[in-house]
Structures are given as C-alpha cells and as structure tokens.
PDB file of C-alpha atoms in Angstrom:
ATOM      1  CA  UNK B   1     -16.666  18.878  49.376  1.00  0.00           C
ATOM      2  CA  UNK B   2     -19.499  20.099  47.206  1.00  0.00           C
ATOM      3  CA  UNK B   3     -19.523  16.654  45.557  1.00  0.00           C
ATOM      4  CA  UNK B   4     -19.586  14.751  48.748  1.00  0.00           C
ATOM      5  CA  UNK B   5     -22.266  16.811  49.868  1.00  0.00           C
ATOM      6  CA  UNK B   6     -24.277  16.201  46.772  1.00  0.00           C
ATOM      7  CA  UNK B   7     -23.720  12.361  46.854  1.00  0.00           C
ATOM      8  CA  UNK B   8     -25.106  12.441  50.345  1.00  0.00           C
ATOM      9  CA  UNK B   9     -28.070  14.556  49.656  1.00  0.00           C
ATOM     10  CA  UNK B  10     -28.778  12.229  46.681  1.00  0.00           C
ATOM     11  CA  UNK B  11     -28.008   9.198  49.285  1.00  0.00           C
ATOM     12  CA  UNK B  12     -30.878  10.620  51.903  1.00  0.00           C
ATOM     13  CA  UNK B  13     -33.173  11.281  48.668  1.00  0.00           C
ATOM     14  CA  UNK B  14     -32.751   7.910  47.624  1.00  0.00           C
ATOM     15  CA  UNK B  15     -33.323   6.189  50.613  1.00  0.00           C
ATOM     16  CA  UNK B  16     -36.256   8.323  51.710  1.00  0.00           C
ATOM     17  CA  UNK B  17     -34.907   8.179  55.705  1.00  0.00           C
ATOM     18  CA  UNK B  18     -36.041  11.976  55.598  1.00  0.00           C
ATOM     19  CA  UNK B  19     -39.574  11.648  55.750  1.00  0.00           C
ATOM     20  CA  UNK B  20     -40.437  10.604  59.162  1.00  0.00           C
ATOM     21  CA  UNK B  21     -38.496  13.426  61.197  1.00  0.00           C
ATOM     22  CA  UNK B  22     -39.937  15.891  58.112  1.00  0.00           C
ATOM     23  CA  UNK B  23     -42.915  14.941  58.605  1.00  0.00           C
ATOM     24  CA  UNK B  24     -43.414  14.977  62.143  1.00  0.00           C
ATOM     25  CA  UNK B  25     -41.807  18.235  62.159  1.00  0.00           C
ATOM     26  CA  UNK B  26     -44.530  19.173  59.488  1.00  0.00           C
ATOM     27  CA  UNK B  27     -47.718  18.057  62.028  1.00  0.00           C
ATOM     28  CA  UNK B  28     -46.106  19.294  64.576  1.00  0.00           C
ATOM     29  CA  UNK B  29     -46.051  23.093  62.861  1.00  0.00           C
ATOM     30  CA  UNK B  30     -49.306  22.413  61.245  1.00  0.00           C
ATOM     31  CA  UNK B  31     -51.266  21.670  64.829  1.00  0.00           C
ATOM     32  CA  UNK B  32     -49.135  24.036  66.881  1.00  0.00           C
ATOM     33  CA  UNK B  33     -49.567  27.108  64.082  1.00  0.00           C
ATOM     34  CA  UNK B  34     -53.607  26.781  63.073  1.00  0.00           C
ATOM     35  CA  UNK B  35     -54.310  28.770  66.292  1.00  0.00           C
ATOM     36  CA  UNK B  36     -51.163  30.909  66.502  1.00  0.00           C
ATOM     37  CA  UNK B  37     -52.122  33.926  68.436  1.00  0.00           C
ATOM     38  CA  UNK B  38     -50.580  36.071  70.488  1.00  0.00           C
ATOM     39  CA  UNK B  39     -46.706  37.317  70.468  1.00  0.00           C
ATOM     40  CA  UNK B  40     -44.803  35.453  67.928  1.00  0.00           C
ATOM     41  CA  UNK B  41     -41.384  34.870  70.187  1.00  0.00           C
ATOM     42  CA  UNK B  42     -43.156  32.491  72.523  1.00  0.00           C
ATOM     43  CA  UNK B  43     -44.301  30.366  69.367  1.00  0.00           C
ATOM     44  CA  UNK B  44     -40.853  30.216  67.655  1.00  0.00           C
ATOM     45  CA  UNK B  45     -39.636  28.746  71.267  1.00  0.00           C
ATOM     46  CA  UNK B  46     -41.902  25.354  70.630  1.00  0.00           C
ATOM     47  CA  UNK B  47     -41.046  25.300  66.691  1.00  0.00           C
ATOM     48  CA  UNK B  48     -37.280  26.003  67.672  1.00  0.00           C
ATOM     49  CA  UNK B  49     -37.276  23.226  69.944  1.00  0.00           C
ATOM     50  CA  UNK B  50     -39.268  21.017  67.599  1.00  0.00           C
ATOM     51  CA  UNK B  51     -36.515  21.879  64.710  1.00  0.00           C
ATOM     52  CA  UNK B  52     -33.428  21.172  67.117  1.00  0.00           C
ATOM     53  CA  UNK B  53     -35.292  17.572  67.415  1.00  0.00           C
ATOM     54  CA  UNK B  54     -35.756  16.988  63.857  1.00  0.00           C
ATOM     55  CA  UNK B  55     -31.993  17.842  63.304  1.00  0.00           C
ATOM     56  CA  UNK B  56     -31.048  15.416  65.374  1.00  0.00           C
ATOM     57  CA  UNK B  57     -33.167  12.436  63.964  1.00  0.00           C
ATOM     58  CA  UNK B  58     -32.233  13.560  60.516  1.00  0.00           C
ATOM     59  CA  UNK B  59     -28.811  13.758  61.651  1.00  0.00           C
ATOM     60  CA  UNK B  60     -28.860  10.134  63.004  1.00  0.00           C
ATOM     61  CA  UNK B  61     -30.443   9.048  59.522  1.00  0.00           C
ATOM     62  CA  UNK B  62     -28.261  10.270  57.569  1.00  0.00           C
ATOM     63  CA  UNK B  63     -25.193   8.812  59.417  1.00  0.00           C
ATOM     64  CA  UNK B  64     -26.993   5.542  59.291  1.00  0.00           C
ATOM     65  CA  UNK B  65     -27.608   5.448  55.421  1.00  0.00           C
ATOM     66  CA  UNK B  66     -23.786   3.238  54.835  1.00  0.00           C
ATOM     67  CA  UNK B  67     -22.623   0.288  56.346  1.00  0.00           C
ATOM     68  CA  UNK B  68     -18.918   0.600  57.797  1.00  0.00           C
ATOM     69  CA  UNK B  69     -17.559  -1.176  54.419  1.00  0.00           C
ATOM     70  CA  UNK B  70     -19.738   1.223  51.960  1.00  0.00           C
ATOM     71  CA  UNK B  71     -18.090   4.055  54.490  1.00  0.00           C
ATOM     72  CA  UNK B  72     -14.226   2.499  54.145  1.00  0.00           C
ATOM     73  CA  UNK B  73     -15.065   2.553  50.414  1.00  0.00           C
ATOM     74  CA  UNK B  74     -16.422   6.376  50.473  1.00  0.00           C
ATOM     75  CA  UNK B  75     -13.537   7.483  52.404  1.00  0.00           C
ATOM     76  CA  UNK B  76     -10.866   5.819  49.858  1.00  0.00           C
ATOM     77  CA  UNK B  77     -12.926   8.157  47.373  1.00  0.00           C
ATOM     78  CA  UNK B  78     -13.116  10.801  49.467  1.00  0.00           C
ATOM     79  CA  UNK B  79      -9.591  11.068  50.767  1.00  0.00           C
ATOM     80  CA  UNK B  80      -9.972  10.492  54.231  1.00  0.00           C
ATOM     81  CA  UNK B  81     -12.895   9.396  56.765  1.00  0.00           C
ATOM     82  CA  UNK B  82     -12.739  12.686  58.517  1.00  0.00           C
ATOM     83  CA  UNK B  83     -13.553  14.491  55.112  1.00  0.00           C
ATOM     84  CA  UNK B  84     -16.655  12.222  54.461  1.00  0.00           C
ATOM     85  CA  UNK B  85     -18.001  13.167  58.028  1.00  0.00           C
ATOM     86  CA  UNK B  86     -17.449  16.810  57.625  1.00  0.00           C
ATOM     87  CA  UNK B  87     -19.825  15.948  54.250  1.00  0.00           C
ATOM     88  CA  UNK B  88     -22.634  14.514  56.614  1.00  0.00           C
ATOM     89  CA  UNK B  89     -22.325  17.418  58.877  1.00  0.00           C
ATOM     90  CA  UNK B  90     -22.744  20.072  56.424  1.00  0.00           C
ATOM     91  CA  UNK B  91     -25.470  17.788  54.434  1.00  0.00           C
ATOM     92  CA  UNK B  92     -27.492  17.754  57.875  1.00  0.00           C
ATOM     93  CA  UNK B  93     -27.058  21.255  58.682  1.00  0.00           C
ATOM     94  CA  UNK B  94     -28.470  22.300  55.032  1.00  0.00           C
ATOM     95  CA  UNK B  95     -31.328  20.212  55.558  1.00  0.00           C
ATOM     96  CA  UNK B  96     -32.207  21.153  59.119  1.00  0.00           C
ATOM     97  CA  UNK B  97     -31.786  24.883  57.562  1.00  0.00           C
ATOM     98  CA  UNK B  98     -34.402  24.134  55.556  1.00  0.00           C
ATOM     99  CA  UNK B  99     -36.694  23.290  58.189  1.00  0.00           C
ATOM    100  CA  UNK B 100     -36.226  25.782  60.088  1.00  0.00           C
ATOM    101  CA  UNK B 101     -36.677  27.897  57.327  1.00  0.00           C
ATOM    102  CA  UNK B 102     -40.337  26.366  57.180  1.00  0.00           C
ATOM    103  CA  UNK B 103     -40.611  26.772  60.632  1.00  0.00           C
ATOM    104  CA  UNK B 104     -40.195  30.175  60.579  1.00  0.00           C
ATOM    105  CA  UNK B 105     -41.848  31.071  57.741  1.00  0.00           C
ATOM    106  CA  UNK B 106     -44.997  28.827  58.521  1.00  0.00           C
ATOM    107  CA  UNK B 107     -45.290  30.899  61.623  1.00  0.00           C
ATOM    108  CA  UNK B 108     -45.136  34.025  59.974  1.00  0.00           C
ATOM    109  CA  UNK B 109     -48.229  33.414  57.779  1.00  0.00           C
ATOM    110  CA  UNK B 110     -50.004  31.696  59.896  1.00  0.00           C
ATOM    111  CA  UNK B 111     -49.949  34.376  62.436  1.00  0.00           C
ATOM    112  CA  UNK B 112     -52.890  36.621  63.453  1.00  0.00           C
ATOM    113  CA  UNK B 113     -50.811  39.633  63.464  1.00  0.00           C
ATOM    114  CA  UNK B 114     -48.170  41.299  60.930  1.00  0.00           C
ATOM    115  CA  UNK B 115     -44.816  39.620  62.539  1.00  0.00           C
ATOM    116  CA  UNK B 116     -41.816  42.302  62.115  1.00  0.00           C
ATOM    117  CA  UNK B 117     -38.517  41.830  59.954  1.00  0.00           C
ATOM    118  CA  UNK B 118     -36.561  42.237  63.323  1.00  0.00           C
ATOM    119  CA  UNK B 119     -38.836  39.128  64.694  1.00  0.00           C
ATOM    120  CA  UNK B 120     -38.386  37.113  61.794  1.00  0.00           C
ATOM    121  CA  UNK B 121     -34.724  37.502  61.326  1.00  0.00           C
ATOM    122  CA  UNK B 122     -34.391  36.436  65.440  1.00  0.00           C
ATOM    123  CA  UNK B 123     -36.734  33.320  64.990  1.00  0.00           C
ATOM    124  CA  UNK B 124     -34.671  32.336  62.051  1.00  0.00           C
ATOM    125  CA  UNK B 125     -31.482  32.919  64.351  1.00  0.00           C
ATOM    126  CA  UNK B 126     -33.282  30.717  67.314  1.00  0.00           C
ATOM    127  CA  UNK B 127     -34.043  28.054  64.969  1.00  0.00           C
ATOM    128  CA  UNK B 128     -30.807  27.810  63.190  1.00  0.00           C
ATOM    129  CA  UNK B 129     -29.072  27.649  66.734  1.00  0.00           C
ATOM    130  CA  UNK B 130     -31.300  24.832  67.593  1.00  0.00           C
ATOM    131  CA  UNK B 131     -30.643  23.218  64.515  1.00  0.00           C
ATOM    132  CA  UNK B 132     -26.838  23.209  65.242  1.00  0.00           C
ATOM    133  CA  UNK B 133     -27.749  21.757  68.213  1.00  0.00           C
ATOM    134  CA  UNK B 134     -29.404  18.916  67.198  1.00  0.00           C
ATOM    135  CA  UNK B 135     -26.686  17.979  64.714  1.00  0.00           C
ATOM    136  CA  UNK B 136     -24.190  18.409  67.965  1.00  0.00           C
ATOM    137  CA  UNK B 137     -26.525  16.010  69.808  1.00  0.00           C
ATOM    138  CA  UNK B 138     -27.075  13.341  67.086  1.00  0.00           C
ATOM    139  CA  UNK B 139     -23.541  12.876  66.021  1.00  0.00           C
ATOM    140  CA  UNK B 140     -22.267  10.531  69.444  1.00  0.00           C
ATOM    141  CA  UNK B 141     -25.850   8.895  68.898  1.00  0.00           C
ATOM    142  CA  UNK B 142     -25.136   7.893  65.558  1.00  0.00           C
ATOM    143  CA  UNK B 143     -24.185   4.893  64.189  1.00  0.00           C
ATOM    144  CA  UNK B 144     -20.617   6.179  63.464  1.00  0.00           C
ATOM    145  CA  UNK B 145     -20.215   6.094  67.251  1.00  0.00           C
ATOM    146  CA  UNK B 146     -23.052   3.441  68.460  1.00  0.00           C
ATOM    147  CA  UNK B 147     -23.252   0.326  66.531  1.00  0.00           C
ATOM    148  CA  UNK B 148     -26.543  -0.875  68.098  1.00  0.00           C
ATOM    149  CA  UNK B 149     -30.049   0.978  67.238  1.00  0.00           C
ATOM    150  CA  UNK B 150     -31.256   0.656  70.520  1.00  0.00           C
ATOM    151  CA  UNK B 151     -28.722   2.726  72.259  1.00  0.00           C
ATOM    152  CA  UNK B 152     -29.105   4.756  69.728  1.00  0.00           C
ATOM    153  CA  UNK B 153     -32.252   5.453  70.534  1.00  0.00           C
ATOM    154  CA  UNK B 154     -31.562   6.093  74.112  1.00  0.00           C
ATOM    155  CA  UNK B 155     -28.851   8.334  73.606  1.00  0.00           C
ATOM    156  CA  UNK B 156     -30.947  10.187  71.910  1.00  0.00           C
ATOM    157  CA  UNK B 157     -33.328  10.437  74.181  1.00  0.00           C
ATOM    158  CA  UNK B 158     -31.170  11.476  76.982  1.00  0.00           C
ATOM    159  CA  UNK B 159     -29.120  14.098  75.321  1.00  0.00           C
ATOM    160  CA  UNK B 160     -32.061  15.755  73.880  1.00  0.00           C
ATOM    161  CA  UNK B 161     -33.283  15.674  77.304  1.00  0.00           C
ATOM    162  CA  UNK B 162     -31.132  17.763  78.466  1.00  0.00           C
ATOM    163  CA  UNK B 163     -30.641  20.061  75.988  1.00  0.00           C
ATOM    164  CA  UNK B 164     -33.799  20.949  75.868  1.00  0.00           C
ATOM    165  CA  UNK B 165     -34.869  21.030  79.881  1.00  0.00           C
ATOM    166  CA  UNK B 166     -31.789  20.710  81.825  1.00  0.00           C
ATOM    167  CA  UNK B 167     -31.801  23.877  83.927  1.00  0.00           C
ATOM    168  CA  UNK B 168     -28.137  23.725  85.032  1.00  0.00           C
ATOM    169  CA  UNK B 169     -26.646  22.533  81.254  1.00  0.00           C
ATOM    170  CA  UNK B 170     -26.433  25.911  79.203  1.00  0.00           C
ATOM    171  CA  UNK B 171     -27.146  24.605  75.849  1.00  0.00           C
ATOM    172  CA  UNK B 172     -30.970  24.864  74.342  1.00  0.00           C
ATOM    173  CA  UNK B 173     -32.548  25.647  77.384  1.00  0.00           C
ATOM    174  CA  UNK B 174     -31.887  29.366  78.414  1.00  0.00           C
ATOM    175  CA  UNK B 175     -32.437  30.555  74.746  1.00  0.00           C
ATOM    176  CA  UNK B 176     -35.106  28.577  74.885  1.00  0.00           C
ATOM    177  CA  UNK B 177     -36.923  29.683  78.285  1.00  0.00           C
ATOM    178  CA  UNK B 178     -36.363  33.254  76.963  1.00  0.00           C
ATOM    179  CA  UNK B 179     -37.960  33.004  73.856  1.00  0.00           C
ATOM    180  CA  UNK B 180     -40.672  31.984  75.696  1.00  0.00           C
ATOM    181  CA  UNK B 181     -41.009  34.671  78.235  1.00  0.00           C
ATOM    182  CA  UNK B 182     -41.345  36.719  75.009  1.00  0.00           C
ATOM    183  CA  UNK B 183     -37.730  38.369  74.974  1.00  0.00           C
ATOM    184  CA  UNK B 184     -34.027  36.926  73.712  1.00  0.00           C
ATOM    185  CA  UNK B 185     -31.290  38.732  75.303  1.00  0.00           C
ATOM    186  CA  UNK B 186     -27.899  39.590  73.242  1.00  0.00           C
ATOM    187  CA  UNK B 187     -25.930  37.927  75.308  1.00  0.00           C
ATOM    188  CA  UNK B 188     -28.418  34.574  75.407  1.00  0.00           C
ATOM    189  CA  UNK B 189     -28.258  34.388  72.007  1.00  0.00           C
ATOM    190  CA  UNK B 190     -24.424  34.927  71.669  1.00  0.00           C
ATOM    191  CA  UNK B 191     -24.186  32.212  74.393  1.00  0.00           C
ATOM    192  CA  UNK B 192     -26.363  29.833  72.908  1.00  0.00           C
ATOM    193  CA  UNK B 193     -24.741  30.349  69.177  1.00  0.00           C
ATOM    194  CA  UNK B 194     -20.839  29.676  70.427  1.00  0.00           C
ATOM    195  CA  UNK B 195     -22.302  27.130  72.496  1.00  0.00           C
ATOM    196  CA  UNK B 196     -23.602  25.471  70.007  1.00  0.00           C
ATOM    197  CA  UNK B 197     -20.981  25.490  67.020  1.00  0.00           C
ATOM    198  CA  UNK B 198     -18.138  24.836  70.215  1.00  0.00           C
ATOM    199  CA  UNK B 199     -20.187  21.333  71.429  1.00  0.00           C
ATOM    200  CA  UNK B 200     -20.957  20.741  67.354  1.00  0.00           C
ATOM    201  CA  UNK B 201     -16.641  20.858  66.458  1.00  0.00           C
ATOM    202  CA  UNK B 202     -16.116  18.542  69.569  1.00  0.00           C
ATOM    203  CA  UNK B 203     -18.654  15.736  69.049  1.00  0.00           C
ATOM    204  CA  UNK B 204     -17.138  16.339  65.163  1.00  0.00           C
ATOM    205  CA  UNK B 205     -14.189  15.774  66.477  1.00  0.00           C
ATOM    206  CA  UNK B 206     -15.224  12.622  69.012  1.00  0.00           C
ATOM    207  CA  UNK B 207     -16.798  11.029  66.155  1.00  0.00           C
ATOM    208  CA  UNK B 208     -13.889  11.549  63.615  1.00  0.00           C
ATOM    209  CA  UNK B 209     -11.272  10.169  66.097  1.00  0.00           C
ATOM    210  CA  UNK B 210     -14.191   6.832  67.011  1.00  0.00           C
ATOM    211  CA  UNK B 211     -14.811   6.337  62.976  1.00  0.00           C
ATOM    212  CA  UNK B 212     -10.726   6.413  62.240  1.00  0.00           C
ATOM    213  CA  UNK B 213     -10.467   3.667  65.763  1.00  0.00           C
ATOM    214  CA  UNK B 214     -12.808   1.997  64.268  1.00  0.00           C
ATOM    215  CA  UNK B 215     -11.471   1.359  60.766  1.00  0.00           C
ATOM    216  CA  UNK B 216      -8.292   0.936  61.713  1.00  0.00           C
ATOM    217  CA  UNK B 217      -9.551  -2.168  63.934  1.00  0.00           C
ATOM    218  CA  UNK B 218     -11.668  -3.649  60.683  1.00  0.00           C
ATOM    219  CA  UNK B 219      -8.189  -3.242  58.652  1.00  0.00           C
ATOM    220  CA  UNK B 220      -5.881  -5.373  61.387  1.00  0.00           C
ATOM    221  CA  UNK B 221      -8.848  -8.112  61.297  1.00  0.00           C
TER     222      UNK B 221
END
C-alpha cells in the first residue's frame, strides 16, 4: 500500500492537477489571515471550511489523473481495483493533511495574539475533520463514479453545499457554526469526527462496488 501510495503521489506531482485547489486554498489563507484579529476559533471555522473544499477538488483530481484502461492496468498490478482506490483515498487524505496543517499553522502566526496549545491542537482537529469530509464528498463526484466533467462539477457543487450550510444534514455544518460562535463542544466534535470517517467508508465503499460494475462491463465488451 505504501507503494501505491507513492506511485500516486508521484502521479499528482507529475501531472501538476494540485496546484489550482493549493493555490486557491493558499489566497484564500493569505487574504482571510493578513487581518486576523480577534479569537482564533472563529477564524479556523472559515480556513476549516476552506480546507474541507480543497480536499474535495484535490480529491476529484486525483481520481481523474487515469483513464479506465490505465486504471484496469493499475489494478492487475495492484491486486484488485478496490486496493488501488483505498491508495487514492489515503494519497488524498495525506495531502489535504497537509493543508490543513498550513491552515492551521498560517493562522497561528499570523495572529495578533499568542494562540494556546489547547487551540491549536482543536483547529488542527476541525480541519482534519473537514478534510475527511471533503474526501467523503469528492469520491461519488469523481470520475470513478461520473464519467462526464460537467456533472462532476455539479455534484460537487451540491454536496459541498450541503455539507457546509445545510442546517438539517449533520455533517460540516454544526462543527462548523460552533467554531464560529467561538466554542466546539465534545460531543460536536465527536459527532462530526464519526460522521465523517462513517460517510468517508460508505462513499469508499459506493465507489469500489461502481469501479468493479464498471470494469466488469468493459471486460464482457
């Protein structure tokens, strides 16, 4: 699995498909954090969100990076299709770690004020939840599951939608809401965290079962 992981961190290099969510991600911490005052919670609520969106387009890059032979061909290497998927998952979650590493960090020096440990360690948290999240999200979208870019795109759109405002969907949004009103409840955060990893193993699992339906049609072709 380390291998796979490698080849597809080498793959995303390669193809440079990283840069535009990284560096939109980037502006957006770079405009939000030059006048970062007051308490820090409320700002790791926009950056959080902003990192839950950038895991999602990285996500849906990264999926998109082999055609469905150069995938058939990966899997025959890798032992099975669900294996190679589980590679792009964990390849996606280290690089949306990574931004939300930045996030958090950026934040921290860019602040006014000395930001606690306690503070720091919680934004982290936030952001890796929201990170999960976004690789969740992107995996339906992707173009394991959606051929065309277009729906793609809408997908997107929607879902991230309503993980990020949908009042009555308990997935971003109450972590989220209170970050912002400058708190982050135990049990929010527990919530939000098994949220997250249950939605990410069943659009895994959605996506594994739609990639093995459709190989197995492009074999009886």
């Amino acid at each position: 699995m380390i291998a796979l992981v490698r080849y597809q961190l080498a793959e995303l290099w390669h193809s440079q498909r990283y840069v535009p969510p990284a560096l939109v991600h980037i502006g957006l911490l770079a405009v939000f954090c030059s006048t970062n005052q007051g308490p820090a919670l409320p700002g790791y609520a926009v950056t959080a969100a902003s990192s839950l969106v950038a895991a999602c387009w990285l996500t849906i890059a990264l999926a998109g990076l082999s055609g469905p032979e150069q995938r058939m061909i990966i899997a025959a290497h890798a032992g099975s299709s669900t294996r190679v998927l589980v590679g792009v998952v964990l390849t996606a979650l280290s690089c949306s770690a990574g931004l939300a590493v930045l996030a958090v960090g950026w934040g921290a020096v860019t602040h006014d004020a000395h930001v606690p440990l306690t503070t720091l360690v919680l934004g982290l948290l936030v952001h890796l939840i929201c990170s999960v999240f976004g690789v969740a999200v992107a995996l339906p979208c992707s173009a394991l599951v959606i051929s065309r870019i277009g729906y793609t795109l809408v997908a997107a759109v929607v879902l991230l939608t309503v993980t990020l405002l949908a009042k009555w969907v308990p997935l971003a949004f109450p972590l989220l809401f209170a970050l912002g009103a400058d708190t982050a409840p135990p049990a929010v955060l527990v919530q939000a965290a098994l949220t997250a990893v249950l939605l990410l193993v069943l659009t895994t699992a959605l996506t594994a079962w739609r990639q093995d339906f459709g190989m197995s049609a492009q074999r009886t072709m």
